[in-house]
Short mmCIF file of C-alpha atoms and ligand atoms in Angstrom, two decimals:
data_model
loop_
_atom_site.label_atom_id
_atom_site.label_comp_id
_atom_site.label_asym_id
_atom_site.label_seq_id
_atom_site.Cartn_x
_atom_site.Cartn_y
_atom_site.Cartn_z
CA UNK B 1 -37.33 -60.06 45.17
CA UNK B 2 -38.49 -56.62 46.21
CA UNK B 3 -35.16 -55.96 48.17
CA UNK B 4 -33.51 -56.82 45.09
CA UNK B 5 -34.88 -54.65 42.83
CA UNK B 6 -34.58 -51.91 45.02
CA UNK B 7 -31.01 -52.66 45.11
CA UNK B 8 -30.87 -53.07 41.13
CA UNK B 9 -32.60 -49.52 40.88
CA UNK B 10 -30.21 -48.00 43.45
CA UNK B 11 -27.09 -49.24 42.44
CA UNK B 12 -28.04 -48.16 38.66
CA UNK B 13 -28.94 -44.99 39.15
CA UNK B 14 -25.82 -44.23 41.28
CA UNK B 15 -23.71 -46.05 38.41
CA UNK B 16 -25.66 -43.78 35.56
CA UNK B 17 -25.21 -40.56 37.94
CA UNK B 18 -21.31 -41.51 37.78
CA UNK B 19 -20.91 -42.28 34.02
CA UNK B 20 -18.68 -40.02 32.33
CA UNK B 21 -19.23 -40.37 28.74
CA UNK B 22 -22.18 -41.64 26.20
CA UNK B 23 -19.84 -44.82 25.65
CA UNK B 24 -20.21 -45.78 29.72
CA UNK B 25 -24.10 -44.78 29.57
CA UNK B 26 -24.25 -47.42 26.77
CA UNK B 27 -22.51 -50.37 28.69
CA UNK B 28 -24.82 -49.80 31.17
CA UNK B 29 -28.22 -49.45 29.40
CA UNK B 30 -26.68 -53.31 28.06
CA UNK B 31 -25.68 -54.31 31.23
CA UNK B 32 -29.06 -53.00 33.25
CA UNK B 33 -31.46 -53.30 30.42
CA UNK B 34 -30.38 -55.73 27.85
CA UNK B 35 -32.42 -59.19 27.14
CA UNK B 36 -29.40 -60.79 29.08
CA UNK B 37 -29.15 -58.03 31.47
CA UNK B 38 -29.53 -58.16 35.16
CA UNK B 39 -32.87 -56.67 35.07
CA UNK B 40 -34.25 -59.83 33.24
CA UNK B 41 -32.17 -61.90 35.50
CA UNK B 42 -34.29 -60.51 38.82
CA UNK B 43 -37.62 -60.96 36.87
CA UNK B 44 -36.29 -64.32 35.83
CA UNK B 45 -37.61 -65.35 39.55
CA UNK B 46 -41.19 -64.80 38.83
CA UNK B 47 -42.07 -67.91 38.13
CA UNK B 48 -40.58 -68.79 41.51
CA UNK B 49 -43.23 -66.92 43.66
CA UNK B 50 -46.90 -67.30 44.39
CA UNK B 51 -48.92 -66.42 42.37
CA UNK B 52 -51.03 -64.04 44.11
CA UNK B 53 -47.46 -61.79 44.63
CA UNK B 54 -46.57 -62.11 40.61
CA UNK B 55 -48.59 -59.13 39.09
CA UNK B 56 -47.27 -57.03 42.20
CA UNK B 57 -43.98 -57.63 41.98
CA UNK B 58 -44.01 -57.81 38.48
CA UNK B 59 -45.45 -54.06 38.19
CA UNK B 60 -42.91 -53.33 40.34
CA UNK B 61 -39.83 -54.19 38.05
CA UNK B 62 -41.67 -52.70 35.14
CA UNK B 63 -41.70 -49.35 36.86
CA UNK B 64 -37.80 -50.50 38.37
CA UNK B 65 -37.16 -50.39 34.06
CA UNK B 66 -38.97 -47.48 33.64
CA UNK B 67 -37.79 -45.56 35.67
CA UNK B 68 -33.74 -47.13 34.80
CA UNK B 69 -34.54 -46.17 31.45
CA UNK B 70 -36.07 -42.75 32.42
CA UNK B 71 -32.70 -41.87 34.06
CA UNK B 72 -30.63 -43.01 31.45
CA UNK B 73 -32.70 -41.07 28.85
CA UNK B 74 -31.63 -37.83 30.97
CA UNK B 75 -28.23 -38.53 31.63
CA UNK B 76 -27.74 -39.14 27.92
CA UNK B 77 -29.65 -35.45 27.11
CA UNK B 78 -26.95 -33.75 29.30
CA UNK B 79 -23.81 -35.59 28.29
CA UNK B 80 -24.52 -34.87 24.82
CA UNK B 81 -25.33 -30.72 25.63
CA UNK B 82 -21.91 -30.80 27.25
CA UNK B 83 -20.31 -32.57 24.75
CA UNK B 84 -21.42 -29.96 22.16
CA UNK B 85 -20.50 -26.96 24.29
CA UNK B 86 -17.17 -28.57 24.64
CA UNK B 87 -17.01 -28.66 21.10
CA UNK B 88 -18.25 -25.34 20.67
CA UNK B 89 -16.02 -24.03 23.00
CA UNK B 90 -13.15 -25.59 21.49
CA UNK B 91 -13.67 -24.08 17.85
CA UNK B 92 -14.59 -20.89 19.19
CA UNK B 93 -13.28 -17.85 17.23
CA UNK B 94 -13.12 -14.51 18.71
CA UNK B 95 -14.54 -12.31 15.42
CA UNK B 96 -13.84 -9.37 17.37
CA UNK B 97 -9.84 -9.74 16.90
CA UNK B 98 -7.63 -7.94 14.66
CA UNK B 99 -6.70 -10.09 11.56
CA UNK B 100 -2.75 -11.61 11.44
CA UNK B 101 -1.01 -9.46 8.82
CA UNK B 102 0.32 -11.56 5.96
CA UNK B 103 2.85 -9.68 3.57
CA UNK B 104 1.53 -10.01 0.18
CA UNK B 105 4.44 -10.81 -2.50
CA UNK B 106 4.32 -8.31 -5.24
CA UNK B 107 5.32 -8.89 -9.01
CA UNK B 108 9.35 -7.72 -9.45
CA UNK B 109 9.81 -4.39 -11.05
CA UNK B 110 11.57 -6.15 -13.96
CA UNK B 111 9.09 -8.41 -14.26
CA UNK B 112 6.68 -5.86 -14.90
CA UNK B 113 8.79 -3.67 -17.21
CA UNK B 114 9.52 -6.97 -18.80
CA UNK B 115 5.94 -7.87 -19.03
CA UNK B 116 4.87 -4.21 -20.37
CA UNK B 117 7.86 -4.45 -23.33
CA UNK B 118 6.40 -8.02 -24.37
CA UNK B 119 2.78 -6.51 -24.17
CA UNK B 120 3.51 -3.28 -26.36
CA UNK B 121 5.54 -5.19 -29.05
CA UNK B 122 2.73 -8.04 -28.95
CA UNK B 123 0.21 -5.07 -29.55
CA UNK B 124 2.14 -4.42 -33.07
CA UNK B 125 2.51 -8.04 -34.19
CA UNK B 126 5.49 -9.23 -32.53
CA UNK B 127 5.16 -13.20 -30.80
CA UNK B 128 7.17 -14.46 -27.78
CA UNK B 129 10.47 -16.50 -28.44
CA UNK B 130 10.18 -19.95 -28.19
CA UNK B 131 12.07 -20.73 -25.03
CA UNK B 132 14.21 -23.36 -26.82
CA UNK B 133 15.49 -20.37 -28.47
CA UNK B 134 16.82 -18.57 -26.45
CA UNK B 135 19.74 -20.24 -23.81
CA UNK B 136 21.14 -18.61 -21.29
CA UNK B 137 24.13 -20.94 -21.55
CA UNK B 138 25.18 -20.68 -24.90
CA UNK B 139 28.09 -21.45 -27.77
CA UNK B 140 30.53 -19.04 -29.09
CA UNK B 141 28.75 -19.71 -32.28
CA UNK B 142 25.41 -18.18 -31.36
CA UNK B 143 26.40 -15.44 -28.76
CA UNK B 144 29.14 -14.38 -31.53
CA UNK B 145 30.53 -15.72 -34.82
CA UNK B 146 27.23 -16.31 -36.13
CA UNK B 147 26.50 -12.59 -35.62
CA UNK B 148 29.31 -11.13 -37.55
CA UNK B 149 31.67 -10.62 -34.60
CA UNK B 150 35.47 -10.98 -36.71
CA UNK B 151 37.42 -14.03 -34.64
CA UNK B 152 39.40 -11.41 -32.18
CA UNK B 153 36.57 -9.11 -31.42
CA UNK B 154 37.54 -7.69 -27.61
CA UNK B 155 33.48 -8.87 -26.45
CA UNK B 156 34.91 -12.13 -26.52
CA UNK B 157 37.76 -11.61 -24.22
CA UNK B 158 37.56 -13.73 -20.81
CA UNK B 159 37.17 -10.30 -19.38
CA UNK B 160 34.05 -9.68 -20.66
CA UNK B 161 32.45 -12.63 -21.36
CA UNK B 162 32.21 -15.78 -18.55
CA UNK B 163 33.24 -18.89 -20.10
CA UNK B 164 32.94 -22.00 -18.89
CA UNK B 165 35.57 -24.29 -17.50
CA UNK B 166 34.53 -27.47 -18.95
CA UNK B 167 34.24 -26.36 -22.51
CA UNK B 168 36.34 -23.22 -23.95
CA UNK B 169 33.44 -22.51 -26.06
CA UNK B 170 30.71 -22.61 -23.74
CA UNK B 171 29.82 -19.42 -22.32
CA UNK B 172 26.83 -17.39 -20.36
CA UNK B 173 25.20 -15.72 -22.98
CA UNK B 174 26.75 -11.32 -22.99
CA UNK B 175 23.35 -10.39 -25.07
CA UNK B 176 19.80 -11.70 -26.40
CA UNK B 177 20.92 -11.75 -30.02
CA UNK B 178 21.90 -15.56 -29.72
CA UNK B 179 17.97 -15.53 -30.51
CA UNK B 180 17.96 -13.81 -33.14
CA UNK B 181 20.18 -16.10 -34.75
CA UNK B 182 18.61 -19.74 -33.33
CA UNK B 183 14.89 -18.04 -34.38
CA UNK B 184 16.15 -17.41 -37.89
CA UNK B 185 17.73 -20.97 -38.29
CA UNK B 186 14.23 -22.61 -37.82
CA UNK B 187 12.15 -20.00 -39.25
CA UNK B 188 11.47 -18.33 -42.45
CA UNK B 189 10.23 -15.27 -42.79
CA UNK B 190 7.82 -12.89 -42.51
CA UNK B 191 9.10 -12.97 -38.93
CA UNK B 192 8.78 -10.39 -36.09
CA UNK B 193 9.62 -11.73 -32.88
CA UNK B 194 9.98 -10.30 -28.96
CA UNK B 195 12.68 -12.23 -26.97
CA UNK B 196 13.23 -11.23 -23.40
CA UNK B 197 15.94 -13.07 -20.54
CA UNK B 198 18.76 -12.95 -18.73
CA UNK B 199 22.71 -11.82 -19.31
CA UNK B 200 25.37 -11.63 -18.13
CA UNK B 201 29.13 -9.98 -18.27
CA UNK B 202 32.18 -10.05 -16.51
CA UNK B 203 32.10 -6.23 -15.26
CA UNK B 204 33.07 -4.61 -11.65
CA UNK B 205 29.66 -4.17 -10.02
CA UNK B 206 28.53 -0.67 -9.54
CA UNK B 207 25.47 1.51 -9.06
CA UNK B 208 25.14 1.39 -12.85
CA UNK B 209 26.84 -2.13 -13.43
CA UNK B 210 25.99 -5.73 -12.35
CA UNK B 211 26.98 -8.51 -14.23
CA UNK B 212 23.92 -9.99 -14.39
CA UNK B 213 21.00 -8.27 -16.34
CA UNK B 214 17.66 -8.57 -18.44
CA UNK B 215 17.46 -7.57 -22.30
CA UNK B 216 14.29 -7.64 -24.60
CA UNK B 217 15.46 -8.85 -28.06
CA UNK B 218 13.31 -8.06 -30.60
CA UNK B 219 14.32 -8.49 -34.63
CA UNK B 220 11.56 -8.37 -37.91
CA UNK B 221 12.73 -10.29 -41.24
CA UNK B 222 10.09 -9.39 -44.41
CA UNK B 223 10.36 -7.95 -47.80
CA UNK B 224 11.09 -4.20 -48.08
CA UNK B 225 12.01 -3.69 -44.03
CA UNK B 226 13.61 -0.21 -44.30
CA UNK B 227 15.35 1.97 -41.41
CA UNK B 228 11.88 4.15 -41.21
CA UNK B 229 10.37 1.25 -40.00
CA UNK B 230 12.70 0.91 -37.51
CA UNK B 231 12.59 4.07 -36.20
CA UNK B 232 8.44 4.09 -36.31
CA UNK B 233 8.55 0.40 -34.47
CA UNK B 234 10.65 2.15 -31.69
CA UNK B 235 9.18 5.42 -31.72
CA UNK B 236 5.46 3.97 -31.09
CA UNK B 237 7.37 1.92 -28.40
CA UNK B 238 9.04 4.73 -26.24
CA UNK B 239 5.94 6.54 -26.83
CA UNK B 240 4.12 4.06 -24.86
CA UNK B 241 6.53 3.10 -22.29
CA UNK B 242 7.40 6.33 -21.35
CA UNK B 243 4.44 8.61 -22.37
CA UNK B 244 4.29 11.55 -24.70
CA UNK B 245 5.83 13.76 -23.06
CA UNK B 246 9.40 12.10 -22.61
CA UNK B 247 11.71 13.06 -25.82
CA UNK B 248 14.07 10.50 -27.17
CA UNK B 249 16.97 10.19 -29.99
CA UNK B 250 18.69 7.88 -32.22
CA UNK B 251 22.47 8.27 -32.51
CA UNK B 252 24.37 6.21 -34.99
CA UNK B 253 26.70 3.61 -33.51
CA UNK B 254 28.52 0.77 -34.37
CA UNK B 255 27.18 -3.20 -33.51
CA UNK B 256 28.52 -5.79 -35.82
CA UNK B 257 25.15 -7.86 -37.05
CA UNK B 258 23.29 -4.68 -37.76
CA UNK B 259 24.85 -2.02 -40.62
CA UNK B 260 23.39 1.00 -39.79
CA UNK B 261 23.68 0.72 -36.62
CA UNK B 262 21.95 3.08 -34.13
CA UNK B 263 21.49 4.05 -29.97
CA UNK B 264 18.48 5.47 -28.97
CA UNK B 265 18.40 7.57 -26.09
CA UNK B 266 15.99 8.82 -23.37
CA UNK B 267 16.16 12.48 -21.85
CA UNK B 268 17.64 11.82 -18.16
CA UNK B 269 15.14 12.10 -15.79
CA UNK B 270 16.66 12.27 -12.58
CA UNK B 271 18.57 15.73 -14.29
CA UNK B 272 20.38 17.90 -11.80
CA UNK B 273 22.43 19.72 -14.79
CA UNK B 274 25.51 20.03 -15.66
CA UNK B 275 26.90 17.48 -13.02
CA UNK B 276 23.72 15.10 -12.74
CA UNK B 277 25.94 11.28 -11.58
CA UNK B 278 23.06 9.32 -13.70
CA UNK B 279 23.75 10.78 -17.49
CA UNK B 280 27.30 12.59 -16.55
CA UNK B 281 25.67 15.58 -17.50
CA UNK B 282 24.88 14.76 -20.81
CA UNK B 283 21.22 15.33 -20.01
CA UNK B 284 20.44 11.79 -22.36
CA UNK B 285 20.67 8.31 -21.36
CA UNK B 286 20.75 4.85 -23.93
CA UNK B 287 18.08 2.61 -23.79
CA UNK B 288 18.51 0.32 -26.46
CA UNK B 289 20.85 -0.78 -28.95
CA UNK B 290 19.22 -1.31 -33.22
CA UNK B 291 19.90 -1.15 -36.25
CA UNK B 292 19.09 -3.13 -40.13
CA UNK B 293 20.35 -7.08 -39.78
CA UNK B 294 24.08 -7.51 -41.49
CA UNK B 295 23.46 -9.34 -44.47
CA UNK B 296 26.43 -11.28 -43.71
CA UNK B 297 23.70 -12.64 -40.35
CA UNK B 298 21.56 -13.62 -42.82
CA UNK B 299 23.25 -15.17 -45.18
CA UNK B 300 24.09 -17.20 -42.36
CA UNK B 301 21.13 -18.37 -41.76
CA UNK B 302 20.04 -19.14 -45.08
CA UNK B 303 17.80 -15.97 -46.10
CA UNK B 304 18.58 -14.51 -49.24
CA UNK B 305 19.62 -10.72 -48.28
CA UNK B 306 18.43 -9.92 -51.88
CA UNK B 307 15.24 -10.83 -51.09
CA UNK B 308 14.88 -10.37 -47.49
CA UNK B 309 15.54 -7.44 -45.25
CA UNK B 310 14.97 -6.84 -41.19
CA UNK B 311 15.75 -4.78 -38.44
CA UNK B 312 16.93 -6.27 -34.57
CA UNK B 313 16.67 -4.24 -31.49
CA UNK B 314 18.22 -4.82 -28.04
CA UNK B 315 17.05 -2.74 -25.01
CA UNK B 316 18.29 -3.16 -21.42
CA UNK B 317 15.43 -4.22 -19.05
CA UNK B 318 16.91 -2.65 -15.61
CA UNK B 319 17.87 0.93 -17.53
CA UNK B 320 14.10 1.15 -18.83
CA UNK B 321 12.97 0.30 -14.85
CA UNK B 322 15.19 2.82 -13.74
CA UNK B 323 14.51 5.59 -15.62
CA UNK B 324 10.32 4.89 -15.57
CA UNK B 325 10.67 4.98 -11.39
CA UNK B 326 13.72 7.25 -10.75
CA UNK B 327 15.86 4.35 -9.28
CA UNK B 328 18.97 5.08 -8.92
CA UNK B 329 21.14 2.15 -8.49
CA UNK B 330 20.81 -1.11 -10.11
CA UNK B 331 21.85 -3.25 -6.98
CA UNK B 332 18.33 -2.63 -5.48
CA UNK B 333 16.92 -4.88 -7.58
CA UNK B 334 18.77 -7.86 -6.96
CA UNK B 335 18.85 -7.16 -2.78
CA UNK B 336 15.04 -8.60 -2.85
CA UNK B 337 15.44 -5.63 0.23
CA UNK B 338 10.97 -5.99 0.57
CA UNK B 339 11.04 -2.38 1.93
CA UNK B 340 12.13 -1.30 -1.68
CA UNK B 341 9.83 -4.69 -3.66
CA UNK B 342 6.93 -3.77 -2.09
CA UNK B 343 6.90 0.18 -3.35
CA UNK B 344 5.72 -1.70 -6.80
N1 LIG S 401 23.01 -6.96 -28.50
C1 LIG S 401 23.35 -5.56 -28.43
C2 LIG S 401 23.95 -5.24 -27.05
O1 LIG S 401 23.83 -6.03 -26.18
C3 LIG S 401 22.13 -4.69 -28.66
C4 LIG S 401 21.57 -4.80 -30.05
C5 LIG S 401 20.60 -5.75 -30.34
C6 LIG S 401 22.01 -3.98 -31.07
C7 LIG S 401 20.07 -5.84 -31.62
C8 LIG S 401 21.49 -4.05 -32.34
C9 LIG S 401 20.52 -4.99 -32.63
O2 LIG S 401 24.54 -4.21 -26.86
#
């Protein structure tokens, strides 16, 4: 019985020595040390043997699972030390590297400007469109007739304007007015609203030209709405989009929903002189289209002109971008080029 523990012991320690992983080590502490395992098995034979040779041999295999249980307590310390600095090693991170560089996206230009026009204009009392309001993909109706344009205005002309093929009078929007008119449907006044988005016209693009561009609408409807308070609405507003410094001027002109009419112009700053490409030399360049509503428009919309009067202004988003940065070609911001987004 001796022998045979001696052969237990042996064989166990050279299986423990050989176990790989904390799994094996646990088969064999079952298989070696278990009620049922061979250990108890061996000292199963006790009763077998004289009795004078019991407690011997019986000491003996205590001590055999001692010392069994002794090496499987170390094998298990160093399987699980090498198991964390696998681990360890694994998720190592070197602090000492330099950091991946990840390109930050940046807020468009027109964005901004866009944002900054809404932001001014919400500073004197003027609230955001309602979305609804204001379709890019619009009816002859809205983008035209309702605003006093006479049946064979040339705006209207295919050349001009894109229609769509499915329906003649379906058409991308040439200006933000159509939201002047959809607004005034809904609403009654006092009104003063701020109405930014996209259009578009059928034009040969150019560093000046693209047939796609932003406009900020923005129209007031109350009692007693002269010109003066046009001109101080728009004043206060080039005076804080531009700064102090930069003079501007109205110029009477000609729009069909608004009588006066008036252009209001910025002094060029990208001026070479006399033959400077971005104002032709004319040292001033036009912002923004204005003028008192027709009241013909708003008659049209059900508010008596007798009562009511208002103003509507138009501006072009990518001429107000240019001029604040010195662009000078409107392509650049519809490359998404990231050499020129991220100067912003
Ligand atoms: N819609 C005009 C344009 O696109 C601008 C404008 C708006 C003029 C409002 C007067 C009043 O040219």
């Amino acid at each position: 019985m001796k022998t045979k523990l001696e052969e237990l012991k042996t064989q166990a320690l050279q299986e423990i020595n050989n176990a790989s992983d904390l799994n094996a080590l646990q088969e064999l502490k079952i298989k070696y040390l278990s009620r049922k395992g061979e250990l108890n098995t061996i000292k199963r034979g006790l009763k077998d043997i004289s009795p004078e040779e019991r407690p011997v041999i019986g000491e003996i295999a205590n001590k055999t699972a001692e010392e069994i249980e002794e090496i499987l307590n170390q094998k298990y310390e160093l399987l699980n030390k090498e198991n964390i600095s696998i681990k360890l090693e694994a998720e190592k991170i070197d602090i000492t590297l330099p950091g991946d560089y990840i390109p930050y996206g940046k807020q468009h230009p027109l964005t901004s400007t866009i944002n900054e026009i809404v932001f001014i204009f919400n500073k004197m009392g003027f609230t955001l469109v309602e979305e609804s309001n204001s379709p890019e993909v619009e009816t002859e109706y809205y983008n035209f007739d309702a605003l006093n344009f006479p049946k064979d205005h040339p705006a209207k002309d295919m050349q001009d304007t894109f229609y769509t093929i499915n329906a003649s009078n379906l058409l991308l929007r040439s200006q933000t007015s159509n939201s002047q008119i959809r607004e005034m449907e809904k609403k009654r006044p006092p009104l003063r609203v701020i109405s930014p988005g996209r259009v578009y016209r059928s034009e040969a693009v150019s560093s000046r030209k693209n047939n796609l561009f932003h406009q900020v609408e923005g129209f007031l409807v109350d009692k007693e709405v002269t010109f003066g308070d046009l001109k101080g609405v728009l004043n206060e507003f080039t005076r804080h989009f531009f700064g102090q410094a930069r003079p501007t001027r109205f110029r009477t002109s000609y729009f069909p929903f608004t009588e006066p009419s008036a252009e209001i112009d910025v002094q060029c700053i990208m001026c070479s002189g006399k033959g400077c490409r971005t104002c032709s030399g004319t040292g001033w360049l036009e912002i923004l289209g204005a003028g008192m509503i027709d009241p013909n428009v708003l008659k049209g919309v059900n508010i008596d002109p007798e009562v009511y009067s208002g103003f509507a202004f138009g501006m072009g988003v990518e001429r107000l971008t240019m001029l604040k940065f010195a662009i000078n070609d409107i392509r650049l911001f519809f490359n998404n080029d990231v050499r020129f987004l991220e100067q912003f």
